[in-house]
CSV table of C-alpha atoms in Angstrom, one decimal:
chain,number,residue,atom,x,y,z
A,1,MET,CA,-28.3,-7.8,56.0
A,2,GLN,CA,-29.0,-9.7,52.8
A,3,VAL,CA,-33.1,-11.1,52.8
A,4,TRP,CA,-34.4,-14.1,52.5
A,5,GLY,CA,-33.9,-14.8,48.2
A,6,GLU,CA,-32.4,-11.0,47.3
A,7,GLN,CA,-29.7,-11.4,44.7
A,8,PRO,CA,-26.6,-10.0,46.8
A,9,LYS,CA,-25.1,-6.7,46.1
A,10,TRP,CA,-21.8,-8.5,44.3
A,11,ALA,CA,-23.9,-10.7,42.3
A,12,ALA,CA,-25.6,-8.5,39.3
A,13,PRO,CA,-21.2,-7.1,38.0
A,14,ARG,CA,-20.7,-11.4,38.1
A,15,ARG,CA,-22.9,-11.9,35.6
A,16,GLN,CA,-21.6,-9.8,32.9
A,17,MET,CA,-19.2,-12.8,33.4
A,18,GLN,CA,-17.6,-14.7,30.6
A,19,VAL,CA,-20.1,-18.0,29.1
A,20,TRP,CA,-18.3,-21.1,28.7
A,21,GLY,CA,-17.3,-21.5,26.0
A,22,GLU,CA,-17.4,-18.0,24.3
A,23,GLN,CA,-14.2,-15.7,23.2
A,24,PRO,CA,-12.8,-12.9,26.5
A,25,LYS,CA,-12.6,-9.5,24.6
A,26,TRP,CA,-8.7,-9.3,25.6
A,27,ALA,CA,-8.8,-12.6,23.0
A,28,ALA,CA,-9.1,-11.4,19.3
A,29,PRO,CA,-6.9,-8.5,20.1
A,30,ARG,CA,-4.3,-11.2,21.4
A,31,ARG,CA,-5.4,-13.6,19.1
A,32,GLN,CA,-4.5,-11.0,16.0
A,33,GLU,CA,-1.2,-10.1,17.2
A,34,ARG,CA,0.1,-13.6,17.4
A,35,HIS,CA,-0.2,-13.8,13.5
A,36,ILE,CA,1.2,-11.0,12.7
A,37,TRP,CA,4.5,-12.6,14.6
A,38,ASP,CA,3.8,-15.8,13.3
A,39,SER,CA,3.7,-14.2,9.8
A,40,VAL,CA,7.3,-11.5,10.3
A,41,LYS,CA,8.9,-14.6,11.7
A,42,LYS,CA,8.1,-16.6,8.9
A,43,ALA,CA,8.6,-13.9,6.7
A,44,THR,CA,12.3,-13.3,8.2
A,45,PHE,CA,13.3,-17.0,7.5
A,46,ILE,CA,12.0,-17.1,3.9
A,47,LEU,CA,14.4,-14.0,3.3
A,48,GLY,CA,17.1,-15.0,5.5
A,49,SER,CA,17.5,-18.4,4.0
A,50,GLY,CA,17.2,-16.8,0.9
A,51,LEU,CA,19.8,-15.0,1.0
A,52,PHE,CA,22.4,-17.2,2.8
A,53,VAL,CA,21.8,-19.6,-0.1
A,54,PHE,CA,22.7,-16.6,-2.3
A,55,ALA,CA,25.5,-15.5,-0.6
A,56,ALA,CA,27.1,-19.2,-0.3
A,57,PHE,CA,25.8,-19.9,-3.8
A,58,ARG,CA,27.1,-16.7,-5.4
A,59,ASN,CA,30.7,-18.4,-3.3
A,60,SER,CA,30.8,-21.4,-5.3
A,61,VAL,CA,30.3,-19.8,-8.1
A,62,THR,CA,32.8,-17.3,-7.4
A,63,TRP,CA,35.5,-19.8,-6.7
A,64,HIS,CA,34.4,-22.5,-9.5
A,65,LEU,CA,34.6,-18.6,-12.6
A,66,GLN,CA,37.7,-17.2,-10.7
A,67,GLN,CA,39.0,-22.0,-11.6
A,68,PHE,CA,37.6,-21.5,-15.2
A,69,TRP,CA,39.0,-17.4,-15.9
A,70,GLY,CA,42.3,-17.9,-14.2
A,71,ALA,CA,41.1,-14.8,-12.2
A,72,SER,CA,42.7,-14.0,-9.2
A,73,GLY,CA,41.3,-11.4,-5.9
A,74,ASP,CA,38.1,-10.4,-6.2
A,75,PHE,CA,36.5,-12.0,-9.1
A,76,TRP,CA,33.8,-9.7,-9.3
A,77,GLN,CA,35.8,-6.5,-9.3
A,78,SER,CA,38.0,-7.8,-11.4
A,79,GLN,CA,35.0,-8.1,-14.1
A,80,TRP,CA,33.4,-4.8,-12.3
A,81,GLY,CA,37.2,-2.9,-14.0
A,82,LYS,CA,37.3,-4.7,-17.4
A,83,ALA,CA,33.3,-3.8,-17.4
A,84,TYR,CA,33.8,0.4,-16.7
A,85,SER,CA,36.9,-0.1,-19.3
A,86,PHE,CA,35.0,-1.3,-21.9
A,87,ALA,CA,31.9,0.9,-21.7
A,88,GLN,CA,35.6,3.7,-21.3
A,89,GLY,CA,34.1,5.5,-18.1
A,90,ASN,CA,30.2,6.3,-19.9
A,91,GLU,CA,28.2,5.8,-16.9
A,92,TRP,CA,25.2,6.8,-18.8
A,93,LEU,CA,25.7,2.9,-20.5
A,94,LEU,CA,26.4,1.2,-17.8
A,95,PHE,CA,23.7,2.1,-16.5
A,96,ILE,CA,21.3,1.3,-18.5
A,97,PHE,CA,23.3,-2.0,-20.0
A,98,GLY,CA,23.5,-2.9,-15.9
A,99,ALA,CA,20.0,-1.5,-15.1
A,100,MET,CA,17.3,-2.2,-18.4
A,101,VAL,CA,18.9,-4.2,-20.8
A,102,ILE,CA,20.2,-7.8,-19.1
A,103,PRO,CA,17.6,-7.5,-16.4
A,104,THR,CA,15.2,-7.5,-19.1
A,105,LEU,CA,17.7,-11.0,-21.3
A,106,ALA,CA,17.3,-12.2,-17.6
A,107,PHE,CA,13.3,-12.0,-18.1
A,108,TRP,CA,12.7,-12.6,-21.7
A,109,LEU,CA,14.5,-16.2,-21.3
A,110,VAL,CA,13.2,-17.2,-17.7
A,111,ASN,CA,9.5,-16.3,-19.2
A,112,GLY,CA,10.3,-18.3,-22.8
A,113,LEU,CA,10.9,-21.0,-21.9
A,114,LEU,CA,7.9,-20.5,-19.2
A,115,LEU,CA,5.7,-20.0,-22.0
A,116,ILE,CA,6.9,-23.0,-24.0
A,117,VAL,CA,5.5,-25.1,-20.7
A,118,ASP,CA,1.8,-22.7,-21.4
A,119,VAL,CA,2.3,-23.6,-24.7
A,120,THR,CA,2.7,-26.5,-25.4
A,121,GLY,CA,2.0,-28.8,-22.6
A,122,LYS,CA,5.1,-30.1,-22.0
A,123,PRO,CA,7.3,-31.6,-20.3
A,124,GLN,CA,5.1,-33.4,-17.9
A,125,LEU,CA,7.6,-33.0,-15.4
A,126,ILE,CA,6.9,-29.2,-15.0
A,127,THR,CA,3.5,-28.9,-15.6
A,128,ARG,CA,2.3,-31.9,-12.8
A,129,TYR,CA,3.3,-28.8,-10.7
A,130,LYS,CA,0.7,-26.5,-12.3
A,131,ILE,CA,-1.0,-24.6,-9.6
A,132,GLN,CA,-5.0,-24.5,-11.1
A,133,ALA,CA,-4.4,-27.5,-14.0
A,134,GLY,CA,-6.6,-27.0,-16.9
A,135,HIS,CA,-7.0,-23.3,-16.2
A,136,ASN,CA,-4.8,-21.5,-17.9
A,137,GLN,CA,-7.0,-18.6,-19.6
A,138,ARG,CA,-8.1,-15.3,-19.2
A,139,SER,CA,-10.9,-14.3,-18.2
A,140,GLY,CA,-12.3,-12.2,-21.1
A,141,GLY,CA,-11.7,-9.2,-18.1
A,142,ARG,CA,-15.2,-10.1,-17.2
A,143,GLY,CA,-12.9,-10.4,-12.7
A,144,GLU,CA,-14.5,-7.7,-10.3
A,145,GLY,CA,-13.1,-7.7,-7.5
A,146,GLY,CA,-10.8,-6.5,-5.0
A,147,GLY,CA,27.6,6.1,-9.2
A,148,GLY,CA,32.0,6.1,-10.7
A,149,ARG,CA,34.3,3.6,-10.9
A,150,GLY,CA,34.8,2.5,-6.5
A,151,GLY,CA,34.3,-0.3,-6.2
A,152,VAL,CA,31.7,-2.8,-6.6
A,153,ASP,CA,29.6,-4.6,-4.2
A,154,THR,CA,27.2,-6.7,-5.4
A,155,GLN,CA,25.1,-8.1,-2.0
A,156,ILE,CA,21.6,-6.8,-1.7
A,157,ASP,CA,20.9,-4.3,0.9
A,158,GLY,CA,18.2,-6.2,3.1
A,159,HIS,CA,16.4,-3.1,3.3
A,160,CYS,CA,15.3,-3.2,-0.1
A,161,TRP,CA,13.2,-5.9,0.8
A,162,PRO,CA,10.6,-4.1,3.4
A,163,ALA,CA,10.3,-1.6,1.3
A,164,LEU,CA,9.4,-3.5,-1.5
A,165,SER,CA,6.7,-5.0,0.7
A,166,THR,CA,5.0,-2.3,1.6
A,167,PHE,CA,5.2,0.1,-1.5
A,168,GLN,CA,3.8,-3.1,-3.3
A,169,HIS,CA,1.2,-3.7,-0.9
A,170,TRP,CA,-0.8,-0.5,-0.5
A,171,SER,CA,0.3,0.5,-4.3
A,172,ALA,CA,-1.8,-3.0,-4.9
A,173,ARG,CA,-4.5,-2.2,-2.3
A,174,LEU,CA,-5.0,1.6,-4.1
A,175,PHE,CA,-5.6,0.0,-7.4
A,176,HIS,CA,-7.5,-2.0,-5.8
A,177,HIS,CA,-10.2,0.9,-5.7
A,178,PRO,CA,-13.2,0.4,-7.5
A,179,THR,CA,-12.5,3.9,-9.0
A,180,LEU,CA,-8.9,3.1,-10.2
A,181,TYR,CA,-9.4,-1.2,-11.2
A,182,ARG,CA,-12.1,-0.7,-13.3
A,183,HIS,CA,-9.9,1.3,-15.4
A,184,PHE,CA,-6.0,0.1,-14.0
A,185,HIS,CA,-6.0,-3.1,-12.7
A,186,LYS,CA,-8.4,-5.1,-14.6
A,187,LYS,CA,-6.2,-5.4,-16.9
A,188,HIS,CA,-3.8,-7.5,-15.0
A,189,HIS,CA,-6.6,-9.5,-13.4
A,190,GLU,CA,-8.0,-10.7,-16.7
A,191,TRP,CA,-5.7,-13.8,-15.1
A,192,THR,CA,-7.4,-16.0,-12.5
A,193,ALA,CA,-5.1,-18.3,-13.6
A,194,PRO,CA,-1.6,-16.5,-14.1
A,195,ILE,CA,1.6,-17.4,-16.2
A,196,GLY,CA,4.3,-16.0,-16.0
A,197,ILE,CA,4.6,-13.2,-18.5
A,198,ILE,CA,1.6,-11.7,-17.6
A,199,SER,CA,3.9,-10.3,-14.4
A,200,LEU,CA,4.6,-7.9,-16.1
A,201,TYR,CA,1.0,-7.1,-18.1
A,202,ALA,CA,-0.6,-4.2,-16.9
A,203,HIS,CA,-2.0,-0.8,-18.0
A,204,PRO,CA,1.2,1.4,-18.4
A,205,ILE,CA,0.3,4.0,-15.1
A,206,GLU,CA,-0.5,1.7,-13.4
A,207,HIS,CA,2.7,-0.7,-14.5
A,208,VAL,CA,4.5,3.1,-13.5
A,209,PHE,CA,3.2,3.2,-10.1
A,210,SER,CA,2.8,-0.9,-8.8
A,211,ASN,CA,5.8,-2.0,-11.0
A,212,MET,CA,8.6,0.5,-11.2
A,213,LEU,CA,7.6,2.9,-8.1
A,214,PRO,CA,8.5,0.1,-5.7
A,215,THR,CA,11.0,-1.2,-6.7
A,216,MET,CA,13.3,1.7,-8.0
A,217,VAL,CA,12.8,3.6,-4.4
A,218,GLY,CA,14.5,1.1,-2.0
A,219,PRO,CA,17.8,1.3,-4.5
A,220,ILE,CA,17.0,5.0,-5.3
A,221,LEU,CA,16.9,5.6,-1.3
A,222,LEU,CA,20.1,3.9,-0.8
A,223,ARG,CA,22.0,5.3,-3.8
A,224,SER,CA,22.9,1.8,-4.5
A,225,HIS,CA,25.9,0.9,-7.2
A,226,VAL,CA,24.3,-0.1,-10.3
A,227,ALA,CA,25.9,-3.5,-10.2
A,228,THR,CA,24.4,-3.5,-6.7
A,229,VAL,CA,20.8,-2.3,-9.8
A,230,MET,CA,21.3,-5.0,-11.9
A,231,LEU,CA,20.9,-7.6,-9.9
A,232,TRP,CA,18.0,-5.8,-7.2
A,233,PHE,CA,15.8,-5.4,-10.6
A,234,SER,CA,17.2,-9.1,-12.2
A,235,LEU,CA,15.4,-10.6,-9.2
A,236,ALA,CA,13.4,-8.7,-8.5
A,237,LEU,CA,11.6,-9.7,-12.4
A,238,LEU,CA,12.2,-13.0,-11.7
A,239,ILE,CA,10.4,-13.2,-8.1
A,240,SER,CA,8.0,-11.8,-9.9
A,241,THR,CA,7.7,-14.6,-12.3
A,242,ILE,CA,7.9,-16.7,-9.7
A,243,SER,CA,4.7,-15.8,-8.0
A,244,HIS,CA,2.7,-15.6,-11.3
A,245,CYS,CA,4.2,-18.7,-13.2
A,246,GLY,CA,1.4,-20.8,-11.8
A,247,TYR,CA,3.8,-24.0,-11.0
A,248,HIS,CA,4.8,-24.8,-7.8
A,249,LEU,CA,8.0,-26.3,-8.6
A,250,PRO,CA,10.3,-28.0,-5.9
A,251,LEU,CA,13.5,-25.5,-4.1
A,252,LEU,CA,12.1,-22.3,-5.7
A,253,PRO,CA,9.4,-19.9,-3.1
A,254,SER,CA,5.7,-20.6,-3.2
A,255,PRO,CA,3.4,-19.4,-5.7
A,256,GLU,CA,-0.2,-19.7,-4.1
A,257,PHE,CA,-0.3,-16.6,-2.3
A,258,HIS,CA,-0.4,-14.3,-5.2
A,259,ASP,CA,-2.0,-17.5,-7.9
A,260,PHE,CA,-4.8,-17.1,-4.8
A,261,HIS,CA,-4.8,-13.2,-5.2
A,262,HIS,CA,-5.5,-13.8,-8.7
A,263,LEU,CA,-8.3,-16.4,-8.5
A,264,ARG,CA,-10.2,-14.1,-5.1
A,265,PHE,CA,-9.3,-10.9,-6.0
A,266,ASN,CA,-9.5,-8.6,-3.1
A,267,GLN,CA,-6.7,-11.3,-1.0
A,268,CYS,CA,-3.3,-11.1,-0.2
A,269,PHE,CA,-1.8,-8.2,-1.8
A,270,GLY,CA,1.7,-7.9,-0.8
A,271,VAL,CA,5.0,-9.9,-0.5
A,272,LEU,CA,5.9,-11.3,2.1
A,273,GLY,CA,2.5,-11.7,3.9
A,274,VAL,CA,3.5,-9.4,7.1
A,275,LEU,CA,0.8,-6.3,6.3
A,276,ASP,CA,-1.7,-8.8,5.0
A,277,ARG,CA,-2.5,-10.4,8.5
A,278,LEU,CA,-1.7,-7.2,9.8
A,279,HIS,CA,-5.1,-5.4,7.4
A,280,GLN,CA,-6.8,-9.0,7.2
A,281,THR,CA,-7.2,-9.5,3.5
A,282,ASP,CA,-5.8,-13.2,4.0
A,283,THR,CA,-8.3,-14.8,6.4
A,284,ALA,CA,-9.9,-16.5,3.0
A,285,PHE,CA,-6.0,-17.9,1.9
A,286,ARG,CA,-5.4,-19.0,5.8
A,287,ALA,CA,-8.9,-21.2,5.3
A,288,SER,CA,-8.4,-22.5,1.7
A,289,SER,CA,-5.9,-24.9,0.9
A,290,ALA,CA,-3.8,-23.2,-0.8
A,291,TYR,CA,-2.8,-21.9,3.0
A,292,GLU,CA,-1.0,-25.0,3.8
A,293,ARG,CA,0.5,-25.8,0.5
A,294,HIS,CA,2.3,-22.2,0.4
A,295,THR,CA,6.0,-23.4,1.6
A,296,LEU,CA,9.2,-24.6,0.6
A,297,LEU,CA,8.8,-27.7,-1.4
A,298,LEU,CA,12.0,-30.0,-0.4
A,299,GLY,CA,10.1,-33.6,-2.3
A,300,LEU,CA,9.3,-34.5,-5.5
A,301,ASP,CA,5.7,-35.2,-4.9
A,302,PRO,CA,2.9,-31.9,-6.2
A,303,LEU,CA,1.4,-30.6,-3.0
A,304,SER,CA,-1.8,-30.5,-5.4
A,305,GLU,CA,-1.4,-34.1,-5.1
A,306,THR,CA,0.1,-34.3,-1.1
A,307,ILE,CA,-3.2,-31.2,-0.2
A,308,PRO,CA,-5.7,-31.5,-2.3
A,309,ASP,CA,-8.4,-28.9,-2.7
A,310,SER,CA,-11.8,-29.9,-1.3
A,311,PRO,CA,-14.2,-31.2,-3.2
A,312,LYS,CA,-15.6,-28.4,-2.9
A,313,ARG,CA,-13.4,-26.0,-4.5
A,314,LYS,CA,-13.0,-28.0,-7.2
């Protein structure tokens, strides 16, 4: 029998029970799993919405172009037939023109306009959406841290996005290793407040392994049609431009995630953010005002005004 004042045998284990307000051991994994799942849902929503808008826009443009040119049937197939006939079946010419010339023109057209805004500071209609207001300069490199004719299908295959996201994340992590960063990636991070044109500003070796290969893996594995490659490369360049442009413009994807990467160096390595959430490389970002602003702007009021940085950040 228990002696008066003696602790019962079952008391010792109970003394190890959770202290009031202390997080149980299983809470952290579940919380991380919930955060990852939230990131997956957010990425799925963004990609799904983007593809839906793209499909609707493509159908609308197709209808108007058919009315304008008097074309009938499949408009894009008709244009592909004309391009194939113009090139006289020379597939290398079609590849160079579709995979290199047109994406390059799309890149410089958009970035040329953005460069005018960056240099002149006008029009105010755009500059009011600047993320890092008053910071548009390089850091001087001082920053340290972390087929045949056939049919043409111009839809972007959804499998390209996960391939791009995965390879982009790991190639970025690789080039942030101190040894490689110092010799290669540091050049890209000379810009702590990026502008659109520096999306391709990189050491040649990094440009091949971190910019070109992640974008090319999807089309190579899927053996995509040159028209799809043309559209995919153009979109990849334009999305990279938006991520670096430094302006959070209405109805465009939020550049806050990658802008924060240039500001902090060791945060936000990926494209969609799922792998960053999994590896906890976005903790500082999620604790910042930039995370609250990392959403599609549907109004006209700049998010930098409605969700300003904390006084400490300023």
